[in-house]
Amino acid sequence: MGDALAVATTGAVRIRNDVPPRFRPPAPPRHFVGRDAELARIRPGVTLVHGPAGAGKTALALKWLRERGSGNQLCVDLATGDLGALLRAFGLEPDPQDESAVFRSLVTRRQFTLLLDGADSAEQVTPLLPASGTVLVTSRKKLGIGQAQEIEVEPPADDERLRHLLDLSYVELPERQARLYRLCAWQPGAFGVPVAAAIAGEPECDVEDALDDLVEKSLLTEVGDYAFRFHDLVRAHARTKR
Ligand SMILES: Nc1ncnc2c1ncn2[C@@H]1O[C@H](COP(=O)(O)OP(=O)(O)OP(=O)(O)O)[C@@H](O)[C@H]1O
Ligand SMILES: [Mg+2]
């Protein structure tokens, strides 16, 4: 059989050179944490990343692509994606029965590192795999895909999830609140506004507003009249910040 891409592009068709934006892998989560062991295990060739819903499979794949993958990358959302639409975005319009073959030769020819995200079955994936190159497949199921190496993604433990949520709140804090959060965490037990103001070296009225803001954001607990304390896990988080 000839090169399906060559057949699909005879005549006046021109293949688009850059990757259409909706098929570029998006950035990984800004506050990506952990997964060092899993990231280190992903090698060239086909890798199946499997695990339960929401465990972090897509995030892991996107992190690897961004930091360790080669430059030419293509992302196909298998849950919603339609191969025909992808090929059309490249300027290709093969007959429906030729789509997989044209896709494979496009990937091979352009040496795309491929993310096939959200696969439901091996039958859905196998026809899309190029003969060589690097492919990440994510799935909630442990699909049997030929030579694929398999990486299981376990959902994060509760304390990891909490740390992540705290990080999300922390990075959004205005500077005064962030500084108070870091400094007051070294204060054992409950503390009042005057103590916090002394630690921070700032006027009490500013410090009071900032502490109220931390309470509103669930990073600090108000105990009694104008006394505050950290939950132990939050204090531990705050003490990791510089
Ligand atoms: N290592 C991580 N660090 C920070 N956030 C993460 C991490 N892993 C996942 N998340 C966040 O958790 C949520 C779920 O992750 P993700 O979408 O990767 O799950 P999934 O396993 O692909 O789920 P699904 O099976 O539904 O596709 C997302 O909001 C993602 O940003
Ligand atoms: Mg996913």
Short mmCIF file of C-alpha atoms and ligand atoms in Angstrom, two decimals:
data_model
loop_
_atom_site.label_atom_id
_atom_site.label_comp_id
_atom_site.label_asym_id
_atom_site.label_seq_id
_atom_site.Cartn_x
_atom_site.Cartn_y
_atom_site.Cartn_z
CA MET A 1 0.00 0.00 0.00
CA GLY A 2 1.27 3.50 -0.81
CA ASP A 3 1.68 6.31 1.69
CA ALA A 4 -1.87 7.25 2.68
CA LEU A 5 -0.82 10.84 3.24
CA ALA A 6 0.62 11.08 -0.26
CA VAL A 7 -2.63 9.70 -1.69
CA ALA A 8 -4.69 12.13 0.38
CA THR A 9 -2.64 15.09 -0.76
CA THR A 10 -2.40 14.55 -4.49
CA GLY A 11 -3.66 17.54 -6.39
CA ALA A 12 -3.80 21.04 -5.03
CA VAL A 13 -4.11 20.20 -1.33
CA ARG A 14 -1.50 21.75 0.91
CA ILE A 15 -0.82 20.34 4.34
CA ARG A 16 -0.84 22.91 7.05
CA ASN A 17 2.63 23.18 8.54
CA ASP A 18 1.95 24.41 12.06
CA VAL A 19 -0.21 22.47 14.51
CA PRO A 20 -3.75 23.94 14.70
CA PRO A 21 -4.08 25.46 18.20
CA ARG A 22 -6.89 23.20 19.36
CA PHE A 23 -4.70 20.15 18.77
CA ARG A 24 -1.67 21.45 20.66
CA PRO A 25 -1.30 19.99 24.16
CA PRO A 26 -2.49 22.61 26.66
CA ALA A 27 -0.19 23.66 29.51
CA PRO A 28 -0.05 21.32 32.52
CA PRO A 29 -1.67 22.56 35.75
CA ARG A 30 0.21 25.61 37.00
CA HIS A 31 0.62 24.12 40.46
CA PHE A 32 1.56 20.62 39.42
CA VAL A 33 2.93 18.66 42.37
CA GLY A 34 4.68 15.31 42.82
CA ARG A 35 4.63 12.44 40.30
CA ASP A 36 8.43 12.44 39.97
CA ALA A 37 8.61 8.65 39.79
CA GLU A 38 5.89 8.43 37.14
CA LEU A 39 7.46 11.23 35.07
CA ALA A 40 10.84 9.50 35.16
CA ARG A 41 9.34 6.25 33.90
CA ILE A 42 7.91 7.59 30.65
CA ARG A 43 10.18 6.59 27.76
CA PRO A 44 10.05 6.88 23.97
CA GLY A 45 7.61 4.41 22.43
CA VAL A 46 4.03 3.84 23.51
CA THR A 47 3.06 4.43 27.13
CA LEU A 48 -0.35 3.76 28.61
CA VAL A 49 -1.11 5.97 31.60
CA HIS A 50 -4.06 4.42 33.41
CA GLY A 51 -5.92 5.04 36.65
CA PRO A 52 -9.29 6.12 38.02
CA ALA A 53 -11.21 9.24 36.99
CA GLY A 54 -9.57 12.42 38.21
CA ALA A 55 -6.41 10.67 39.38
CA GLY A 56 -4.22 13.00 37.35
CA LYS A 57 -3.47 11.03 34.16
CA THR A 58 -3.92 13.91 31.74
CA ALA A 59 -2.04 16.29 34.03
CA LEU A 60 0.87 13.83 34.20
CA ALA A 61 0.96 13.42 30.43
CA LEU A 62 0.85 17.19 29.86
CA LYS A 63 3.61 17.77 32.41
CA TRP A 64 5.83 15.19 30.69
CA LEU A 65 5.16 16.65 27.25
CA ARG A 66 5.93 20.17 28.42
CA GLU A 67 9.14 19.33 30.27
CA ARG A 68 10.54 16.23 28.67
CA GLY A 69 8.77 15.73 25.33
CA SER A 70 10.19 16.78 21.99
CA GLY A 71 9.04 19.96 20.31
CA ASN A 72 6.55 18.67 17.78
CA GLN A 73 3.47 17.67 19.73
CA LEU A 74 -0.10 16.76 18.92
CA CYS A 75 -2.94 16.14 21.35
CA VAL A 76 -6.11 14.25 20.47
CA ASP A 77 -8.99 14.19 22.93
CA LEU A 78 -10.43 10.77 22.18
CA ALA A 79 -13.46 11.33 24.41
CA THR A 80 -14.79 14.18 22.32
CA GLY A 81 -12.43 14.34 19.39
CA ASP A 82 -13.15 13.52 15.86
CA LEU A 83 -10.27 12.43 13.69
CA GLY A 84 -11.89 13.89 10.58
CA ALA A 85 -11.94 17.34 12.18
CA LEU A 86 -8.27 17.05 13.10
CA LEU A 87 -7.27 16.07 9.57
CA ARG A 88 -9.38 18.85 8.08
CA ALA A 89 -7.63 21.32 10.41
CA PHE A 90 -4.39 20.20 8.72
CA GLY A 91 -5.97 20.71 5.31
CA LEU A 92 -6.58 17.01 4.68
CA GLU A 93 -9.88 15.49 3.62
CA PRO A 94 -9.45 11.75 3.15
CA ASP A 95 -12.34 9.30 2.72
CA PRO A 96 -13.63 8.25 6.15
CA GLN A 97 -12.24 4.71 5.80
CA ASP A 98 -8.74 6.13 5.18
CA GLU A 99 -8.67 8.54 8.12
CA SER A 100 -6.64 6.35 10.49
CA ALA A 101 -4.02 5.56 7.86
CA VAL A 102 -3.70 9.22 6.86
CA PHE A 103 -3.44 10.20 10.51
CA ARG A 104 -0.68 7.62 11.11
CA SER A 105 1.36 8.81 8.20
CA LEU A 106 0.89 12.47 9.17
CA VAL A 107 2.23 11.64 12.65
CA THR A 108 5.12 9.59 11.28
CA ARG A 109 6.07 12.10 8.64
CA ARG A 110 6.01 15.09 11.01
CA GLN A 111 7.51 13.06 13.87
CA PHE A 112 4.81 14.19 16.26
CA THR A 113 4.97 13.18 19.88
CA LEU A 114 1.37 12.19 20.40
CA LEU A 115 -1.05 12.38 23.30
CA LEU A 116 -4.15 10.24 22.83
CA ASP A 117 -6.18 11.43 25.79
CA GLY A 118 -9.12 9.62 27.33
CA ALA A 119 -9.09 6.33 25.42
CA ASP A 120 -11.91 3.90 26.07
CA SER A 121 -10.71 0.80 24.25
CA ALA A 122 -7.62 -0.70 22.63
CA GLU A 123 -9.53 -0.84 19.33
CA GLN A 124 -9.89 2.92 19.41
CA VAL A 125 -6.14 3.41 19.94
CA THR A 126 -4.38 0.74 17.92
CA PRO A 127 -5.29 2.03 14.44
CA LEU A 128 -3.87 5.44 15.37
CA LEU A 129 -0.44 4.28 16.52
CA PRO A 130 2.42 5.24 14.22
CA ALA A 131 5.09 2.62 13.52
CA SER A 132 7.63 4.60 15.53
CA GLY A 133 7.85 7.64 17.77
CA THR A 134 6.49 8.50 21.19
CA VAL A 135 2.84 8.14 22.10
CA LEU A 136 1.18 8.73 25.47
CA VAL A 137 -2.25 7.19 25.88
CA THR A 138 -4.41 7.97 28.91
CA SER A 139 -7.31 5.81 29.94
CA ARG A 140 -9.40 4.96 32.99
CA LYS A 141 -8.98 1.34 31.92
CA LYS A 142 -5.90 -0.81 31.80
CA LEU A 143 -6.12 -1.34 28.06
CA GLY A 144 -4.11 -4.11 26.46
CA ILE A 145 -2.15 -2.19 23.85
CA GLY A 146 0.54 -4.32 22.22
CA GLN A 147 3.99 -3.24 23.35
CA ALA A 148 2.88 -0.30 25.48
CA GLN A 149 4.60 0.21 28.78
CA GLU A 150 2.04 0.78 31.52
CA ILE A 151 2.08 3.40 34.22
CA GLU A 152 -0.57 3.34 36.90
CA VAL A 153 -1.59 6.69 38.37
CA GLU A 154 -3.02 6.41 41.86
CA PRO A 155 -5.22 9.23 43.13
CA PRO A 156 -3.24 11.54 45.41
CA ALA A 157 -3.44 10.86 49.16
CA ASP A 158 -5.64 13.24 51.15
CA ASP A 159 -2.76 15.25 52.62
CA GLU A 160 -1.28 15.74 49.15
CA ARG A 161 -4.65 16.96 47.93
CA LEU A 162 -4.87 19.36 50.87
CA ARG A 163 -1.36 20.69 50.21
CA HIS A 164 -2.36 21.26 46.61
CA LEU A 165 -5.52 23.15 47.63
CA LEU A 166 -3.53 25.25 50.09
CA ASP A 167 -1.00 26.06 47.39
CA LEU A 168 -3.80 27.22 45.13
CA SER A 169 -5.04 29.61 47.85
CA TYR A 170 -1.54 30.72 48.79
CA VAL A 171 -0.41 31.78 45.33
CA GLU A 172 -3.49 33.98 44.99
CA LEU A 173 -2.79 35.91 48.21
CA PRO A 174 -1.83 39.58 48.09
CA GLU A 175 1.73 40.12 49.34
CA ARG A 176 0.77 41.39 52.82
CA GLN A 177 -1.47 38.37 53.48
CA ALA A 178 1.12 35.95 52.10
CA ARG A 179 3.81 37.43 54.33
CA LEU A 180 1.59 37.27 57.43
CA TYR A 181 0.67 33.69 56.56
CA ARG A 182 4.36 32.75 56.45
CA LEU A 183 5.46 34.71 59.53
CA CYS A 184 2.56 33.97 61.90
CA ALA A 185 2.85 30.24 61.28
CA TRP A 186 5.95 30.29 63.49
CA GLN A 187 3.87 31.61 66.37
CA PRO A 188 2.83 28.68 68.58
CA GLY A 189 -0.84 28.55 69.58
CA ALA A 190 -3.31 31.43 69.22
CA PHE A 191 -2.21 35.01 68.65
CA GLY A 192 -3.91 38.39 68.50
CA VAL A 193 -3.60 41.38 66.17
CA PRO A 194 -0.94 43.19 68.27
CA VAL A 195 1.34 40.14 68.21
CA ALA A 196 0.89 39.66 64.46
CA ALA A 197 1.52 43.38 63.90
CA ALA A 198 4.71 43.20 65.95
CA ILE A 199 5.93 40.12 64.07
CA ALA A 200 5.22 41.75 60.71
CA GLY A 201 6.36 45.23 61.72
CA GLU A 202 3.19 46.74 60.25
CA PRO A 203 0.33 48.92 61.56
CA GLU A 204 -2.34 46.99 63.48
CA CYS A 205 -5.20 48.22 61.28
CA ASP A 206 -3.55 46.82 58.11
CA VAL A 207 -2.68 43.58 59.83
CA GLU A 208 -6.21 43.17 61.16
CA ASP A 209 -7.68 43.48 57.65
CA ALA A 210 -5.16 41.03 56.28
CA LEU A 211 -5.85 38.48 59.03
CA ASP A 212 -9.59 38.80 58.36
CA ASP A 213 -8.84 38.08 54.71
CA LEU A 214 -6.89 34.93 55.68
CA VAL A 215 -9.87 33.81 57.80
CA GLU A 216 -12.22 34.41 54.88
CA LYS A 217 -9.98 32.26 52.69
CA SER A 218 -10.00 29.45 55.30
CA LEU A 219 -6.25 29.71 55.87
CA LEU A 220 -6.68 30.93 59.43
CA THR A 221 -9.26 30.28 62.17
CA GLU A 222 -10.69 32.97 64.41
CA VAL A 223 -10.86 31.88 68.05
CA GLY A 224 -12.68 34.13 70.50
CA ASP A 225 -12.31 37.91 70.29
CA TYR A 226 -9.58 38.91 67.86
CA ALA A 227 -7.48 35.86 68.44
CA PHE A 228 -6.43 33.65 65.57
CA ARG A 229 -4.86 30.26 65.17
CA PHE A 230 -3.73 27.95 62.41
CA HIS A 231 -5.04 24.47 61.93
CA ASP A 232 -2.00 22.17 62.41
CA LEU A 233 -1.95 21.03 58.77
CA VAL A 234 -2.25 24.61 57.53
CA ARG A 235 0.52 25.76 59.86
CA ALA A 236 2.76 23.00 58.52
CA HIS A 237 2.01 24.17 54.98
CA ALA A 238 2.67 27.82 55.83
CA ARG A 239 6.03 26.89 57.36
CA THR A 240 7.18 25.39 54.06
CA LYS A 241 6.77 28.79 52.37
CA ARG A 242 9.65 31.25 52.03
N1 LIG B 1 0.13 16.31 39.99
C1 LIG B 1 -0.83 17.23 40.04
N2 LIG B 1 -0.61 18.43 40.60
C2 LIG B 1 -1.59 19.35 40.65
N3 LIG B 1 -2.81 19.19 40.17
C3 LIG B 1 -3.10 18.03 39.60
C4 LIG B 1 -2.14 16.99 39.50
N4 LIG B 1 -2.71 15.93 38.90
C5 LIG B 1 -3.96 16.31 38.62
N5 LIG B 1 -4.21 17.55 39.03
C6 LIG B 1 -5.48 18.26 38.92
O1 LIG B 1 -6.51 17.34 39.28
C7 LIG B 1 -7.59 17.40 38.37
C8 LIG B 1 -7.80 16.05 37.69
O2 LIG B 1 -6.64 15.72 36.94
P1 LIG B 1 -6.69 15.08 35.48
O3 LIG B 1 -7.64 15.81 34.61
O4 LIG B 1 -5.31 14.93 35.00
O5 LIG B 1 -7.32 13.66 35.83
P2 LIG B 1 -7.53 12.41 34.86
O6 LIG B 1 -6.95 11.23 35.54
O7 LIG B 1 -7.03 12.72 33.50
O8 LIG B 1 -9.12 12.28 34.87
P3 LIG B 1 -10.09 11.67 33.73
O9 LIG B 1 -10.08 10.18 33.88
O10 LIG B 1 -11.43 12.27 34.10
O11 LIG B 1 -9.60 12.15 32.41
C9 LIG B 1 -7.25 18.53 37.40
O12 LIG B 1 -7.85 19.71 37.87
C10 LIG B 1 -5.74 18.63 37.48
O13 LIG B 1 -5.32 19.95 37.19
MG MG B 2 -7.94 12.92 31.67
#
